[in-house]
Short mmCIF file of C-alpha atoms and ligand atoms in Angstrom, two decimals:
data_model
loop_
_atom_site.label_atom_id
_atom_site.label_comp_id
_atom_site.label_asym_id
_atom_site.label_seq_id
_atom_site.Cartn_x
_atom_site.Cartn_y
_atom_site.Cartn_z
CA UNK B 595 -7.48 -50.94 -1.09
CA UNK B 596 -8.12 -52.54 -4.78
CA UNK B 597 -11.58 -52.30 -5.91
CA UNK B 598 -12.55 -55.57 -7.04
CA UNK B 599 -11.86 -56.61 -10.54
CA UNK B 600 -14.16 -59.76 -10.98
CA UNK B 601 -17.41 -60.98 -9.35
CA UNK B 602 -15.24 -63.85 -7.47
CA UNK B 603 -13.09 -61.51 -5.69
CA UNK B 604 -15.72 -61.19 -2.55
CA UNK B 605 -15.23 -60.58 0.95
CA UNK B 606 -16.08 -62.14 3.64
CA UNK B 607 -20.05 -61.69 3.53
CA UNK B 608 -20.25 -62.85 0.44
CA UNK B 609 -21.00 -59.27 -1.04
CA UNK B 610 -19.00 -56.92 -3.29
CA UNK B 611 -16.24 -56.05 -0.90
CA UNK B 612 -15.71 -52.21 -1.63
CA UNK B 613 -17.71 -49.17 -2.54
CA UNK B 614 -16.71 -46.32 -4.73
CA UNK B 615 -18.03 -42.55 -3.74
CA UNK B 616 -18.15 -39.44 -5.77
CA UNK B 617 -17.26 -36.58 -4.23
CA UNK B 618 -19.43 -33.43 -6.08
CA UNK B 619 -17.56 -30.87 -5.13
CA UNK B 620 -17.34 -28.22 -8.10
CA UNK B 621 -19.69 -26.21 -6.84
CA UNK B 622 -18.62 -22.09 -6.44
CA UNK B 623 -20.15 -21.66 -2.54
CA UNK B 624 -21.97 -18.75 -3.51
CA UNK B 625 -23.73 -18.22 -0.03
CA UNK B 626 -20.67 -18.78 1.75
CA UNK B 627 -19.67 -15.37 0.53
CA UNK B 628 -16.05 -14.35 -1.70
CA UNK B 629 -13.61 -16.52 -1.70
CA UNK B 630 -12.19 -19.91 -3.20
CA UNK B 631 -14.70 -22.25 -4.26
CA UNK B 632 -16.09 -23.80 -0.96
CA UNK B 633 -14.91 -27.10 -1.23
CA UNK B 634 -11.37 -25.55 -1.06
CA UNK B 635 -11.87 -23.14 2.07
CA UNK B 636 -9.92 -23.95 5.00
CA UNK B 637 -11.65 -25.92 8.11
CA UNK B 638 -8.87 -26.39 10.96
CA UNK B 639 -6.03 -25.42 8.25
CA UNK B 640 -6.98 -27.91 6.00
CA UNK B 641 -9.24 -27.87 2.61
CA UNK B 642 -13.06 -28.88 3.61
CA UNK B 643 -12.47 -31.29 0.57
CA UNK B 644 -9.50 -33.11 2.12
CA UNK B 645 -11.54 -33.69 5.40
CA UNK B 646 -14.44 -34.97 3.26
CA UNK B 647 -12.51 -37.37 1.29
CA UNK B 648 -10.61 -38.49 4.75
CA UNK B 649 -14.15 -38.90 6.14
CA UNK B 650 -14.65 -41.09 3.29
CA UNK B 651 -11.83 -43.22 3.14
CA UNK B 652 -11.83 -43.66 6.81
CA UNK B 653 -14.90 -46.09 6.22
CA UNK B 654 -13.49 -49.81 5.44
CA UNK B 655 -16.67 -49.81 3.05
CA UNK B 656 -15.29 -47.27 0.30
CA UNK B 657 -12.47 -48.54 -1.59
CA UNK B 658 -12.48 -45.69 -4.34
CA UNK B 659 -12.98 -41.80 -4.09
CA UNK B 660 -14.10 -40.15 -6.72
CA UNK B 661 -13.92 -35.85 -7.13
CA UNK B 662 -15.82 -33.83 -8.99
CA UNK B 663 -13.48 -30.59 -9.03
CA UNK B 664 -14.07 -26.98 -10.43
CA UNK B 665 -13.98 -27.68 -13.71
CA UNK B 666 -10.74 -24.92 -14.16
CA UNK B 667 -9.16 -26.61 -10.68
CA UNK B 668 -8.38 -30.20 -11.52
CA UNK B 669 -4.70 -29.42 -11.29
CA UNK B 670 -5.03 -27.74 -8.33
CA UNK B 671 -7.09 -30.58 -6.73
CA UNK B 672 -5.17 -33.14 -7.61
CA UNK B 673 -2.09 -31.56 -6.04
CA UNK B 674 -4.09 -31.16 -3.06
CA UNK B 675 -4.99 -34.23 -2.49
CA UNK B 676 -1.64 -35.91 -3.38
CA UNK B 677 -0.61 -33.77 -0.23
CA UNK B 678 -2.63 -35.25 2.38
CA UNK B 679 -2.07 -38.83 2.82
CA UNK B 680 -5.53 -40.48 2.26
CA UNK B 681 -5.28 -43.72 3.94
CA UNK B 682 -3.82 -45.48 0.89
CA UNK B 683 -7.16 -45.21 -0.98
CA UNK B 684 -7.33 -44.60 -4.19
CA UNK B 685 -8.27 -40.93 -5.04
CA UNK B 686 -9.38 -40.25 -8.65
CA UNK B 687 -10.31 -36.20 -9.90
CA UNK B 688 -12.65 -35.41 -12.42
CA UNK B 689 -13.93 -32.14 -14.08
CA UNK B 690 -17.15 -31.49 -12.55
CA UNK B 691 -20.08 -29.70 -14.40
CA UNK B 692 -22.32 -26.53 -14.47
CA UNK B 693 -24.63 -28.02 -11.60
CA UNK B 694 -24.64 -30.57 -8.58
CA UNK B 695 -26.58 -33.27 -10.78
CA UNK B 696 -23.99 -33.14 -13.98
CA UNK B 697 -21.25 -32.95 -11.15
CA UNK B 698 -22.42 -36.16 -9.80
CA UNK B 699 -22.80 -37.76 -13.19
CA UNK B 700 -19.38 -36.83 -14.24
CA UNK B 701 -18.12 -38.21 -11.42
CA UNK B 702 -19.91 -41.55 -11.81
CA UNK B 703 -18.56 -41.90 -15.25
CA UNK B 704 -15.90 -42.52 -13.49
CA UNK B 705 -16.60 -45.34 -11.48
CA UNK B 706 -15.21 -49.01 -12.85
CA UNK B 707 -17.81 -50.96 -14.10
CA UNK B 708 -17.46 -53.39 -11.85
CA UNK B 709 -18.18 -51.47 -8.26
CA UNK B 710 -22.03 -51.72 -7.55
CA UNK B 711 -22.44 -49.68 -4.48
CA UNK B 712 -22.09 -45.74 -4.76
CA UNK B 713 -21.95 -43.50 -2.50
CA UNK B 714 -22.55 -40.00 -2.94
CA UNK B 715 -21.19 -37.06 -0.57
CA UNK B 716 -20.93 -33.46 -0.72
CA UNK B 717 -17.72 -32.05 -0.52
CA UNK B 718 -19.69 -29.34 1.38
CA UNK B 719 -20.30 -31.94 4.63
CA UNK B 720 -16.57 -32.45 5.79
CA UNK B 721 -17.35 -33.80 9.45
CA UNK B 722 -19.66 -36.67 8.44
CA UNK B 723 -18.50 -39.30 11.22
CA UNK B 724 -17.81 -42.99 9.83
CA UNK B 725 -20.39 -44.55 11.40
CA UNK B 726 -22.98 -43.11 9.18
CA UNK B 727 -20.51 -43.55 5.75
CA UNK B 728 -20.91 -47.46 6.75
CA UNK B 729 -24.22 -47.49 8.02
CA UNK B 730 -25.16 -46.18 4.20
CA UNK B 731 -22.89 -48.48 2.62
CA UNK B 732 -24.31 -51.30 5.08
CA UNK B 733 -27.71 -50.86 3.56
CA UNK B 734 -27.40 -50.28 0.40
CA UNK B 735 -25.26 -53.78 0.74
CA UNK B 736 -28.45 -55.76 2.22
CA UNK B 737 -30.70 -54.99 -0.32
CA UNK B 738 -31.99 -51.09 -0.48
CA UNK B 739 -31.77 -49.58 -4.20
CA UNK B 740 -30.91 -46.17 -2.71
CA UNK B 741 -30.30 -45.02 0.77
CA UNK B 742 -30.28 -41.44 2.78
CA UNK B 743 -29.18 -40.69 6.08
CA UNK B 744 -31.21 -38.07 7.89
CA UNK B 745 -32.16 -36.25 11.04
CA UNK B 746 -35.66 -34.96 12.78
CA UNK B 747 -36.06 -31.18 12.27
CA UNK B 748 -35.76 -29.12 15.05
CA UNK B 749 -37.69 -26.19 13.59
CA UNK B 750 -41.44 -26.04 12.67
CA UNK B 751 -41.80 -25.95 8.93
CA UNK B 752 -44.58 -24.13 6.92
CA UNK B 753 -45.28 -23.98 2.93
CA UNK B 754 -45.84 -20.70 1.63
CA UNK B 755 -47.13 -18.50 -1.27
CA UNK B 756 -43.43 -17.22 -2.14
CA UNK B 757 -43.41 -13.44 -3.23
CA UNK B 758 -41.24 -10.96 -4.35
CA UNK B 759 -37.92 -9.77 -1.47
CA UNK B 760 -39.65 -7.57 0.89
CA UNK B 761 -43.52 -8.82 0.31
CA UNK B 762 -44.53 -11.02 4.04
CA UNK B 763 -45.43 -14.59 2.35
CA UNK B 764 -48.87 -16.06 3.28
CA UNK B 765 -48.47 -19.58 4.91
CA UNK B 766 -50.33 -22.17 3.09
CA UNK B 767 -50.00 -24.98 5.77
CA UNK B 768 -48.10 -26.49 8.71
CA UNK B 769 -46.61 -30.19 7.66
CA UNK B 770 -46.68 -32.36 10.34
CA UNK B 771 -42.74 -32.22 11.94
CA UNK B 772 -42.94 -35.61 13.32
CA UNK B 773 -42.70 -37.11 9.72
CA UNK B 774 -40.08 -34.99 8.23
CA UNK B 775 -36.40 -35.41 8.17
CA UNK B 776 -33.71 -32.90 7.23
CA UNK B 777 -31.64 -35.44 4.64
CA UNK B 778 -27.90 -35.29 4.29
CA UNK B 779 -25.24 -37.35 2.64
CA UNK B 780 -23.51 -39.56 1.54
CA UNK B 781 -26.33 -41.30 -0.21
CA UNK B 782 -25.94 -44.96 -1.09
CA UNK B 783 -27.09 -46.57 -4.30
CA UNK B 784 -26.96 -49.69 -6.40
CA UNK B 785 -25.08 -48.12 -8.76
CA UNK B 786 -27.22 -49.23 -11.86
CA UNK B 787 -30.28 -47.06 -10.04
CA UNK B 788 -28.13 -44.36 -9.85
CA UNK B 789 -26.80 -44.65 -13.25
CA UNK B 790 -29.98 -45.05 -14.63
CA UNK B 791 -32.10 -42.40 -12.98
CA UNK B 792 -28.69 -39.86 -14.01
CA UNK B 793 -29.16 -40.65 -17.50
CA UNK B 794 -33.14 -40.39 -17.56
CA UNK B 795 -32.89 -36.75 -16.22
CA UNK B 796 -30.15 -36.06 -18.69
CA UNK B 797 -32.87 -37.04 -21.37
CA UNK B 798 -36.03 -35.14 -19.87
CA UNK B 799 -33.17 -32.19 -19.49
CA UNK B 800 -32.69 -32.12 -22.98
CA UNK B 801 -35.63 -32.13 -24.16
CA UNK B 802 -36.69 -29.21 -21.75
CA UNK B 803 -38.96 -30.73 -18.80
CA UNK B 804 -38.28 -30.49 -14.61
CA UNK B 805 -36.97 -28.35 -12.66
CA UNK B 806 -33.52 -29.59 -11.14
CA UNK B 807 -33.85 -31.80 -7.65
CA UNK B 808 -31.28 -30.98 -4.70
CA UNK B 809 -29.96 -34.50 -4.05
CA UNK B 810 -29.54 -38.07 -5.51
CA UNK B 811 -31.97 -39.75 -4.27
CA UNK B 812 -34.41 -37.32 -5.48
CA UNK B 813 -34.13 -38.56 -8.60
CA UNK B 814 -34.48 -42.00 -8.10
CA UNK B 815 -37.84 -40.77 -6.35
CA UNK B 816 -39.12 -38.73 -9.42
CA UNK B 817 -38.60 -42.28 -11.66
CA UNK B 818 -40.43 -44.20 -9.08
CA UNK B 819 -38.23 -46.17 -7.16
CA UNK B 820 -37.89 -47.12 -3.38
CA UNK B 821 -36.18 -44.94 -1.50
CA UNK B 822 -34.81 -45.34 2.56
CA UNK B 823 -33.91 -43.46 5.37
CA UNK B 824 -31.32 -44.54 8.31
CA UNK B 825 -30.53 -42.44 10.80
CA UNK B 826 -27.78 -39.34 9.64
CA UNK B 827 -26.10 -37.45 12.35
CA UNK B 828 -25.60 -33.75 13.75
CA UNK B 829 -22.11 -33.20 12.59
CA UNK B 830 -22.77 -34.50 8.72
CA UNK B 831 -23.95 -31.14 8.27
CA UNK B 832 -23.31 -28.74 5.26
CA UNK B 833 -21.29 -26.33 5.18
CA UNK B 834 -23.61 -23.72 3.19
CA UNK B 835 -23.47 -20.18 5.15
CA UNK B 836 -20.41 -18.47 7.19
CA UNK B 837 -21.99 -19.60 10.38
CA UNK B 838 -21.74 -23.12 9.69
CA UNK B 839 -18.59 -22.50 8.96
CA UNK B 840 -17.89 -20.92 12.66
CA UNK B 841 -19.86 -24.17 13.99
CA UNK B 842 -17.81 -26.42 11.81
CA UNK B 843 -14.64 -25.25 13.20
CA UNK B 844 -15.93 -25.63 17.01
CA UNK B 845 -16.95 -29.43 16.38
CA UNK B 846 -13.48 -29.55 14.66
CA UNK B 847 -11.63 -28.08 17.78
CA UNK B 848 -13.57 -30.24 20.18
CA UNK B 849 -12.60 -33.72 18.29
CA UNK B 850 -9.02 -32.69 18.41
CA UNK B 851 -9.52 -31.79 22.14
CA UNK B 852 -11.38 -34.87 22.89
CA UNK B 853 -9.48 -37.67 21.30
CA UNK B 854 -6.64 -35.75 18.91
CA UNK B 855 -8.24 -36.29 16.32
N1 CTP M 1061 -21.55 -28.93 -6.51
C1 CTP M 1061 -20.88 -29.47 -7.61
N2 CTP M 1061 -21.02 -28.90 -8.86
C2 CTP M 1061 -21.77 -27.81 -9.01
C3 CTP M 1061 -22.48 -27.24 -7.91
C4 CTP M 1061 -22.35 -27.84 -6.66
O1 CTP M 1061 -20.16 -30.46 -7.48
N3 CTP M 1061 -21.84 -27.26 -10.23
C5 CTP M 1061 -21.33 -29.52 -5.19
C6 CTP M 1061 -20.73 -28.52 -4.21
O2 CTP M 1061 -19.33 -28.39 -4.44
C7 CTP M 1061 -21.09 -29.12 -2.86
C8 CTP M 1061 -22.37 -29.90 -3.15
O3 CTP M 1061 -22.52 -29.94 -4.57
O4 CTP M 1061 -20.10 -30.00 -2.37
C9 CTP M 1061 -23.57 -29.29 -2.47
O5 CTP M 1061 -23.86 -28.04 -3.07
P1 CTP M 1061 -23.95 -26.64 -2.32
O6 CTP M 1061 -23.88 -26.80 -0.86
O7 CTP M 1061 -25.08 -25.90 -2.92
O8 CTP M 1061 -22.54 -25.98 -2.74
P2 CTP M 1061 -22.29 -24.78 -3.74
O9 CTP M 1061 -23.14 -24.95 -4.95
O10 CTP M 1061 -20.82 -24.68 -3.90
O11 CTP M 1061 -22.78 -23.54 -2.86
P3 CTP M 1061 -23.77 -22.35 -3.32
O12 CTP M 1061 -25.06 -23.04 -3.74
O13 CTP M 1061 -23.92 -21.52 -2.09
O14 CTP M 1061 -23.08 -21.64 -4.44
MG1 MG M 1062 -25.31 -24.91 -4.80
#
């Protein structure tokens, strides 16, 4: 699919017809224990990267796909990727950076000017079903500056006094569950939001303020914009510890039981 090259090349509803996602997926997967870097450890016999990507391109709402890759594995990625047919979509690799935020911005340098929705998705979450890549793409098309797809938490949460391994933590309070969600991704974003809020952190970086956030549209929060929520879904987990990994390949084996996938 060709991403758009002027403002009159619309689609049907009269909006931008494709959207580009970056794909941060340099990151080492520490807590996943030794190994390759997580994004290329094998789900089902194939690369959790690949399934992201195919996750990705699946949706009819991303025209571009953007990687971030270990900065010393571009060649490697790019092989990968030219291995597994992708749908036709057009699969670009970039050097990521030294953490998830500079990952994403590399990435997003990327991007032709001319795309204005991005979507942002770990490598790390390779069973996101479609419906929730276009459901983020949907509503970041009618209107919303940035957009996050999450879930209800099924454990109690409590804020504590952290202390040093070993030391029991005093709770400081109970937040009320019913009004917190567990967020996932991709994110969507008017791309100049996302561009802009990138390029403020980069400047409060430098000059030696905040402490890093975990996602996207954390940042858009901390320069005081409007962030939503639409519903996420189960299997858009991430792949973080080797249990998810165990769980990831029993959701895996059940789609190719239930529908060969
Ligand atoms: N990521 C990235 N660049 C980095 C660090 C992380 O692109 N320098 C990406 C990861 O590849 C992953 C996503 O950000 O797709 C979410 O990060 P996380 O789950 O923390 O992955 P890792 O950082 O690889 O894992 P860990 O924190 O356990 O090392
Ligand atoms: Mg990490």
């Amino acid at each position: 699919m060709a991403i758009p090259t002027s403002p009159k090349e619309r689609n049907l509803n009269g909006s931008a017809a494709v959207a580009a996602a970056v794909v941060p997926a340099a990151g080492r997967g520490e807590r996943l224990g030794p190994g390759a870097p997580k994004a290329l450890r094998e789900l089902g016999g194939v690369p959790l990267l690949v399934h992201a990507v195919r996750a990705l391109a699946r949706s009819r709402a991303v025209g571009l796909v953007v990687v971030a890759a270990p900065p010393d594995g571009v060649a490697e990625v790019v092989a990968l990727l030219d291995s597994h047919g992708l749908d036709g979509k057009d699969v670009r690799v970039v050097a990521g950076g030294a953490d998830r935020q500079e990952s994403v911005r590399l990435g997003l340098a990327a991007v032709p000017e001319e795309v204005d929705i991005v979507l942002v998705h770990d490598a790390a979450r390779p069973l996101v079903p479609v419906e929730v890549v276009d459901a983020v793409a949907a509503a970041v098309r009618a209107g919303a500056d940035a957009v996050v797809p999450a879930v209800p938490l099924a454990d109690t949460v409590k804020r504590v006094d952290p202390q040093a391994p070993g030391v029991p933590e005093p709770v400081l309070e109970t937040p009320d569950r019913s009004a917190l969600r567990a967020v996932q991704t991709p994110q969507g974003f008017r791309r100049s939001v996302l561009h802009e809020v990138h390029e403020k952190a980069l400047a409060e970086e430098s000059a030696g303020a905040l402490p890093p956030v975990t996602d996207d549209a954390g940042l858009v929060e901390r320069f005081g914009g409007r962030v939503v929520v639409v519903p996420g879904h189960e299997e858009a987990f991430k792949v973080t510890r080797p249990l998810d990994l165990v769980l990831a390949e029993a959701v895996l084996a059940r789609r190719r039981a239930s529908d060969g996938f």
